[in-house]
Coordinates of C-alpha atoms in Angstrom, one line a residue:
M1 CA 128.5 98.5 80.5
S2 CA 129.1 98.5 84.2
T3 CA 126.2 97.3 86.5
T4 CA 124.2 99.0 89.4
A5 CA 123.5 96.7 92.3
F6 CA 119.7 96.4 92.5
A7 CA 118.2 99.0 95.0
S8 CA 120.5 98.5 98.3
T9 CA 121.5 95.0 97.8
A10 CA 124.8 96.4 98.1
D11 CA 124.8 98.2 101.3
L12 CA 126.1 95.9 103.7
E13 CA 127.8 98.2 106.2
E14 CA 126.5 98.7 109.7
K15 CA 125.9 102.0 110.8
E16 CA 126.5 103.7 113.8
I17 CA 123.3 104.6 116.1
T18 CA 122.7 107.6 117.9
F19 CA 120.0 108.0 121.0
E20 CA 120.1 111.3 121.9
P21 CA 117.6 113.1 124.2
L22 CA 115.9 116.4 122.7
A23 CA 113.8 117.3 125.9
D24 CA 113.3 115.6 129.3
G25 CA 112.1 112.1 128.7
V26 CA 112.4 112.4 124.3
Y27 CA 114.7 110.7 122.6
A28 CA 115.8 110.4 118.7
Y29 CA 116.8 107.3 117.5
T30 CA 119.2 107.8 114.6
A31 CA 121.7 106.0 112.4
E32 CA 123.5 107.8 109.7
G33 CA 120.6 107.4 107.1
D34 CA 119.1 104.4 107.9
P35 CA 115.6 104.7 109.3
N36 CA 114.9 106.7 112.4
S37 CA 112.6 106.1 115.3
G38 CA 111.5 108.2 118.0
V39 CA 111.2 107.8 122.0
I40 CA 108.8 109.7 124.7
I41 CA 109.6 108.2 128.3
A42 CA 106.9 108.8 131.1
D43 CA 106.7 107.0 134.5
D44 CA 103.7 105.1 133.5
G45 CA 104.8 103.7 130.1
V46 CA 107.0 104.7 126.7
L47 CA 105.7 105.6 123.4
V48 CA 107.7 104.5 120.4
M49 CA 107.3 106.0 117.0
D50 CA 108.2 103.2 114.4
A51 CA 109.5 99.8 115.3
Q52 CA 112.2 99.2 113.0
A53 CA 112.3 96.2 110.3
T54 CA 112.7 93.3 112.7
P55 CA 112.3 92.0 116.1
V56 CA 116.2 91.9 115.9
Q57 CA 116.8 95.1 114.5
A58 CA 113.8 96.3 117.2
E59 CA 116.1 95.2 120.0
K60 CA 118.7 97.4 119.6
L61 CA 116.7 100.6 120.2
I62 CA 114.9 98.7 123.1
S63 CA 118.3 98.0 124.8
R64 CA 118.8 101.7 124.8
I65 CA 115.5 102.6 126.0
R66 CA 116.2 99.9 128.7
Q67 CA 119.4 101.7 130.0
I68 CA 116.9 104.1 131.2
T69 CA 113.4 102.8 132.5
D70 CA 112.0 99.7 133.1
A71 CA 108.3 101.2 132.3
P72 CA 106.2 99.3 129.7
I73 CA 105.9 99.9 126.0
K74 CA 102.4 101.7 126.1
Y75 CA 102.5 103.0 122.5
L76 CA 103.9 101.6 119.2
V77 CA 103.4 104.3 116.8
L78 CA 103.2 103.2 113.0
S79 CA 103.8 106.6 110.9
H80 CA 103.1 104.7 107.9
Y81 CA 102.7 101.0 106.4
H82 CA 106.1 100.3 105.2
A83 CA 107.8 96.9 105.8
V84 CA 111.0 98.7 107.4
R85 CA 109.1 100.5 109.9
V86 CA 106.5 98.2 111.3
L87 CA 107.9 94.6 111.2
G88 CA 110.0 94.9 114.5
A89 CA 106.6 95.6 116.3
A90 CA 106.5 91.9 118.0
A91 CA 109.7 92.9 120.0
Y92 CA 108.0 95.4 122.0
E93 CA 105.2 93.3 123.4
A94 CA 103.2 96.8 123.2
E95 CA 99.9 97.5 125.1
N96 CA 98.7 99.5 122.0
I97 CA 100.0 99.4 118.0
V98 CA 98.4 102.9 116.8
A99 CA 98.3 103.8 113.0
S100 CA 96.0 105.9 110.8
R101 CA 93.0 104.6 109.0
G102 CA 94.9 105.1 105.5
T103 CA 97.7 102.9 107.0
Y104 CA 95.4 100.3 108.1
E105 CA 93.7 100.5 104.6
N106 CA 97.4 100.0 102.9
I107 CA 98.3 96.8 105.2
V108 CA 95.1 95.5 104.0
E109 CA 95.3 95.9 100.5
R110 CA 99.1 95.8 99.8
G111 CA 101.2 94.8 103.2
Q112 CA 102.2 91.4 102.4
Q113 CA 103.6 92.4 98.7
D114 CA 105.4 95.5 100.5
F115 CA 106.9 93.2 102.8
E116 CA 108.2 90.6 100.3
S117 CA 109.3 94.0 97.9
E118 CA 111.5 95.7 100.6
V119 CA 113.2 92.4 102.2
G120 CA 114.4 92.0 98.6
R121 CA 115.5 95.7 98.2
F122 CA 117.4 96.0 101.6
P123 CA 118.4 92.8 103.0
R124 CA 120.8 94.6 105.6
L125 CA 117.9 96.1 107.6
F126 CA 115.8 93.0 107.5
D127 CA 118.3 90.9 109.8
Q128 CA 117.3 87.6 110.8
V129 CA 113.7 88.5 108.9
E130 CA 112.4 85.1 109.9
T131 CA 111.7 86.3 113.3
V132 CA 109.1 88.2 112.0
P133 CA 105.9 86.6 112.8
G134 CA 103.9 88.1 110.0
L135 CA 102.4 91.7 109.3
T136 CA 101.7 94.3 112.2
W137 CA 98.4 95.0 112.6
P138 CA 97.2 98.2 114.4
S139 CA 94.9 97.5 117.2
I140 CA 94.1 101.8 117.6
V141 CA 92.9 103.1 114.4
F142 CA 92.3 107.0 113.8
E143 CA 91.2 109.4 111.1
D144 CA 92.8 112.7 111.4
K145 CA 93.7 113.5 115.2
L146 CA 94.6 111.7 118.5
T147 CA 95.5 113.3 121.3
L148 CA 97.5 110.7 123.9
W149 CA 99.1 111.8 127.2
M150 CA 102.1 110.5 128.4
G151 CA 102.9 111.5 132.2
G152 CA 101.2 114.6 131.8
R153 CA 103.0 115.7 128.4
E154 CA 100.5 115.9 125.6
V155 CA 101.3 114.0 122.5
Q156 CA 99.5 114.7 119.4
L157 CA 99.4 112.2 116.5
L158 CA 98.2 114.3 113.3
H159 CA 97.1 112.9 109.8
L160 CA 98.0 116.0 107.7
G161 CA 97.2 114.9 104.3
R162 CA 98.8 112.6 102.0
S163 CA 102.2 112.6 101.2
H164 CA 105.0 109.6 101.7
T165 CA 101.8 107.3 101.6
K166 CA 98.1 107.7 102.0
G167 CA 98.1 107.3 105.8
D168 CA 101.5 109.2 107.0
I169 CA 101.1 110.6 110.5
V170 CA 103.3 113.0 112.7
A171 CA 103.6 112.5 116.3
W172 CA 103.6 116.6 117.6
L173 CA 104.5 117.5 121.1
P174 CA 102.6 121.2 121.0
E175 CA 104.5 122.0 124.3
E176 CA 107.9 121.4 123.3
K177 CA 107.5 122.0 119.6
I178 CA 109.0 118.6 118.8
C179 CA 107.8 116.6 115.6
F180 CA 108.6 113.2 115.1
A181 CA 107.7 113.5 111.1
G182 CA 108.5 109.9 109.6
D183 CA 109.4 109.8 106.1
M184 CA 107.0 112.6 105.2
V185 CA 110.5 114.8 105.6
E186 CA 113.9 113.8 104.9
Y187 CA 117.6 115.0 105.7
G188 CA 120.5 114.2 103.7
A189 CA 118.1 111.5 102.2
T190 CA 116.3 110.6 99.3
P191 CA 112.5 110.5 99.6
Y192 CA 111.2 107.3 98.6
T193 CA 107.7 108.3 96.6
G194 CA 107.1 104.9 95.0
D195 CA 103.9 104.9 97.2
A196 CA 103.7 108.3 97.4
Y197 CA 100.8 111.3 96.2
L198 CA 103.2 113.9 94.6
K199 CA 100.5 116.1 93.9
D200 CA 99.7 116.3 97.8
W201 CA 102.7 116.2 99.5
P202 CA 103.7 119.7 99.1
T203 CA 100.5 121.0 100.6
T204 CA 101.1 118.3 103.4
L205 CA 104.3 119.9 104.1
D206 CA 102.6 123.0 104.2
R207 CA 100.5 122.1 107.2
L208 CA 103.6 120.4 109.1
S209 CA 105.4 124.1 108.5
A210 CA 102.2 125.6 110.0
L211 CA 103.1 123.6 113.5
R212 CA 106.3 125.9 113.7
P213 CA 108.5 122.9 115.0
Q214 CA 111.4 123.9 116.9
Q215 CA 113.0 120.2 116.6
L216 CA 112.3 117.6 114.1
I217 CA 113.3 113.9 113.8
P218 CA 113.0 112.9 109.9
G219 CA 112.5 109.6 108.4
R220 CA 116.1 109.6 107.6
G221 CA 119.1 111.9 108.7
A222 CA 120.0 113.6 111.8
A223 CA 117.8 115.0 114.4
L224 CA 117.4 119.0 113.4
K225 CA 117.6 120.9 116.6
T226 CA 116.9 124.4 115.9
D227 CA 113.9 125.9 113.7
A228 CA 116.5 126.9 110.9
D229 CA 117.3 123.3 110.3
C230 CA 113.6 121.8 110.4
R231 CA 112.9 124.4 107.8
E232 CA 115.7 123.2 105.9
A233 CA 114.9 119.7 106.0
I234 CA 111.2 120.5 105.0
E235 CA 112.3 123.2 102.2
G236 CA 115.0 120.2 100.9
T237 CA 112.1 117.5 100.7
R238 CA 109.9 120.0 98.9
A239 CA 112.5 120.9 96.6
F240 CA 113.4 117.3 95.5
L241 CA 109.6 116.6 95.2
S242 CA 109.1 119.5 93.0
D243 CA 111.9 118.8 90.5
L244 CA 110.9 115.3 90.4
Y245 CA 107.1 116.1 89.4
A246 CA 108.4 118.5 86.8
H247 CA 110.5 116.2 84.8
A248 CA 107.5 113.6 85.0
E249 CA 105.0 116.5 83.9
A250 CA 107.0 117.4 81.3
G251 CA 108.0 114.0 80.0
V252 CA 104.3 113.1 79.6
K253 CA 103.0 116.3 78.1
A254 CA 106.0 115.7 75.4
G255 CA 104.8 112.0 74.6
E256 CA 107.8 110.5 76.2
D257 CA 108.1 107.1 77.5
L258 CA 109.1 106.1 81.1
A259 CA 112.8 105.3 80.2
Q260 CA 113.2 108.7 78.6
V261 CA 112.1 110.5 81.1
Y262 CA 114.0 108.7 84.0
A263 CA 117.0 108.9 82.0
R264 CA 116.9 113.0 82.1
A265 CA 115.8 113.2 85.4
Y266 CA 118.7 110.9 86.4
E267 CA 121.3 113.3 84.9
D268 CA 119.6 116.4 85.7
M269 CA 119.1 115.8 89.5
Q270 CA 121.7 113.3 90.4
P271 CA 124.5 116.6 90.5
K272 CA 122.0 118.3 93.3
Y273 CA 120.8 115.4 95.3
G274 CA 123.2 112.4 94.2
H275 CA 125.0 112.7 97.5
W276 CA 122.0 112.1 99.4
V277 CA 121.6 108.7 101.1
I278 CA 119.8 105.6 99.2
F279 CA 119.3 108.2 96.0
D280 CA 120.4 105.6 93.5
H281 CA 117.6 103.2 95.0
C282 CA 115.1 105.5 95.2
M283 CA 115.4 107.0 91.7
P284 CA 114.0 104.3 89.8
F285 CA 110.8 103.8 92.1
D286 CA 110.3 107.6 92.5
V287 CA 110.3 108.0 88.6
T288 CA 108.2 105.7 87.8
R289 CA 105.7 106.8 90.2
A290 CA 105.8 110.1 89.3
Y291 CA 105.3 109.5 85.5
Q292 CA 102.4 107.6 86.7
E293 CA 100.8 110.1 88.6
A294 CA 101.8 113.0 86.2
G295 CA 100.0 110.2 83.4
G296 CA 96.7 110.4 85.4
A297 CA 97.1 107.3 87.8
V298 CA 96.0 108.9 91.2
D299 CA 96.7 105.6 93.6
P300 CA 100.0 104.2 93.4
Q301 CA 100.3 100.5 91.7
I302 CA 101.2 98.0 94.2
W303 CA 105.1 97.0 93.9
T304 CA 105.9 93.3 94.3
T305 CA 109.6 91.6 94.0
E306 CA 108.6 90.8 90.3
R307 CA 107.7 94.2 89.3
D308 CA 110.8 95.8 91.3
R309 CA 113.3 93.9 89.2
E310 CA 111.7 94.0 86.1
M311 CA 111.4 98.0 86.1
W312 CA 114.7 98.4 87.6
A313 CA 116.6 96.3 85.0
G314 CA 114.5 98.3 82.1
L315 CA 115.3 101.6 83.4
E316 CA 118.9 101.1 84.5
A317 CA 119.6 99.5 81.1
A318 CA 118.3 102.2 79.2
R319 CA 120.0 105.2 81.2
K320 CA 123.5 103.1 80.5
G321 CA 122.4 102.1 76.7

């Protein structure tokens, strides 16, 4: 029986970085399906959306910013709490680190376990992880909406509802109609739902769609530069979530165990979504959370390195057995 490498431990190939302008002073930082960041540059400072996984990874983004401006990093915005998004924060020496109340609570409750878990899942992204000084803590926390002004440009930070985690936010530029969506939306990449609220996520996407973005930077995948592409990404994410939860719900109603649901969900969903980045990585975590939520578990269980490996080995063995 062939074996599947755990999560993304076999993904060792460096990705090509793209740093492209979307509007005057607004940039998308993407890397062929690796986690994206966003940048807003004004005369008096810079806003960065999502820090990258380590200070070494963050320096790659900072070097692009410094080719354009020497202005200080005024705001580092965390779309949510996952380590791959936030642990590069120390490199920016930001004046303010901004997050939602839900993200702050996630860091308190499960930030350290998530740090250890994600390093084990995706070691390439945690280049020189020993340079991470510890968990990233926000200095500004808000509930549902915070408006910032960057050189006269309005930037709205919006918590539209629970989705990828309970605390996800988007950065919305109402005049330019540009949205930095974080992992609430993916494009050509598999949504990770291990810490998600799958029943809420579609309604949250409805609220995002109501903004009518003309350009959108997903959590992973290329920057989207037309309203049609934005809709495609949102609806593609929605379709994946719907298919995933339908399998879990049907399995729970039929009295099937997690391994049975996983095997069937993987078989049915792989032809449609298997070409998306990190599909094999995400599916065991995704189906596990969907199965638990369909069974009545409102909040996600905390992932640990031990739980990761035990779950992965059991589900992969059952699927291939």
